Short mmCIF file of C-alpha atoms in Angstrom, two decimals:
data_model
loop_
_atom_site.label_atom_id
_atom_site.label_comp_id
_atom_site.label_asym_id
_atom_site.label_seq_id
_atom_site.Cartn_x
_atom_site.Cartn_y
_atom_site.Cartn_z
CA MET A 156 5.33 -4.48 17.61
CA ASN A 157 4.67 -6.01 14.19
CA ARG A 158 6.50 -3.15 12.49
CA VAL A 159 9.57 -3.73 14.66
CA LEU A 160 9.48 -7.45 13.91
CA SER A 161 9.19 -6.75 10.18
CA VAL A 162 12.19 -4.42 10.30
CA VAL A 163 14.17 -7.05 12.23
CA PHE A 164 13.34 -9.68 9.59
CA LEU A 165 14.35 -7.27 6.83
CA VAL A 166 17.68 -6.44 8.48
CA ILE A 167 18.45 -10.11 9.17
CA GLY A 168 17.57 -10.95 5.58
CA ILE A 169 19.88 -8.26 4.20
CA VAL A 170 22.72 -9.41 6.46
CA LEU A 171 22.25 -13.05 5.42
CA LEU A 172 22.17 -12.08 1.75
CA GLY A 173 25.41 -10.17 2.28
CA TYR A 174 27.00 -13.23 3.90
CA GLY A 175 25.74 -15.37 1.03
CA VAL A 176 27.21 -13.11 -1.62
CA HIS A 177 30.47 -12.95 0.29
CA ALA A 178 30.53 -16.74 0.70
CA SER A 179 29.82 -17.23 -3.00
CA GLU A 180 33.04 -15.39 -3.81
CA SER A 181 35.16 -17.51 -1.44
CA LEU A 182 37.80 -20.01 -2.48
CA GLY A 183 35.77 -22.93 -1.11
CA SER A 184 32.75 -21.95 -3.16
CA ASP A 185 34.91 -21.47 -6.25
CA LEU A 186 36.39 -24.96 -5.83
CA SER A 187 32.97 -26.47 -5.23
CA ARG A 188 31.61 -24.72 -8.31
CA PHE A 189 34.60 -25.95 -10.36
CA PHE A 190 34.18 -29.61 -9.39
CA THR A 191 30.41 -29.92 -8.94
CA GLY A 192 29.03 -26.98 -10.90
CA ALA A 193 27.23 -25.64 -7.81
CA PRO A 194 28.28 -23.42 -4.91
CA THR A 195 28.59 -24.84 -1.39
CA ASP A 196 25.49 -25.73 0.62
CA LYS A 197 26.35 -23.03 3.16
CA THR A 198 26.26 -20.37 0.46
CA VAL A 199 22.95 -21.59 -0.91
CA TRP A 200 21.35 -21.67 2.57
CA PHE A 201 22.57 -18.15 3.33
CA LEU A 202 21.03 -16.87 0.10
CA ILE A 203 17.74 -18.75 0.46
CA THR A 204 17.25 -17.83 4.12
CA GLY A 205 18.22 -14.21 3.45
CA ALA A 206 15.76 -13.95 0.60
CA ILE A 207 12.93 -15.46 2.66
CA CYS A 208 13.60 -13.19 5.65
CA SER A 209 13.76 -10.15 3.37
CA VAL A 210 10.47 -11.01 1.70
CA VAL A 211 8.79 -11.59 5.07
CA GLY A 212 10.13 -8.27 6.35
CA ILE A 213 9.08 -6.29 3.28
CA SER A 214 5.65 -7.90 3.12
CA GLY A 215 5.14 -7.16 6.82
CA LEU A 216 6.02 -3.51 6.28
CA VAL A 217 3.87 -3.18 3.16
CA ALA A 218 0.86 -4.94 4.71
CA ARG A 219 1.21 -2.84 7.86
CA SER A 220 1.35 0.43 5.89
CA LYS A 221 -1.88 -0.40 4.00
CA ASN A 222 -3.87 -0.65 7.25
#
């Protein structure tokens, strides 16, 4: 069960990172970056959440394989 949950976290993390990269290349993010110097909040949250989910998934798989 833990292995399945780790894989689910990893897949969700990869999908969220993909959305974040795609959102960072959008017109709204480009305009936000032009005026404020930073991408939109939505883009940042996609990237942060995707990275956290990916790390949780990978660490779950690695820790599980050591046992």
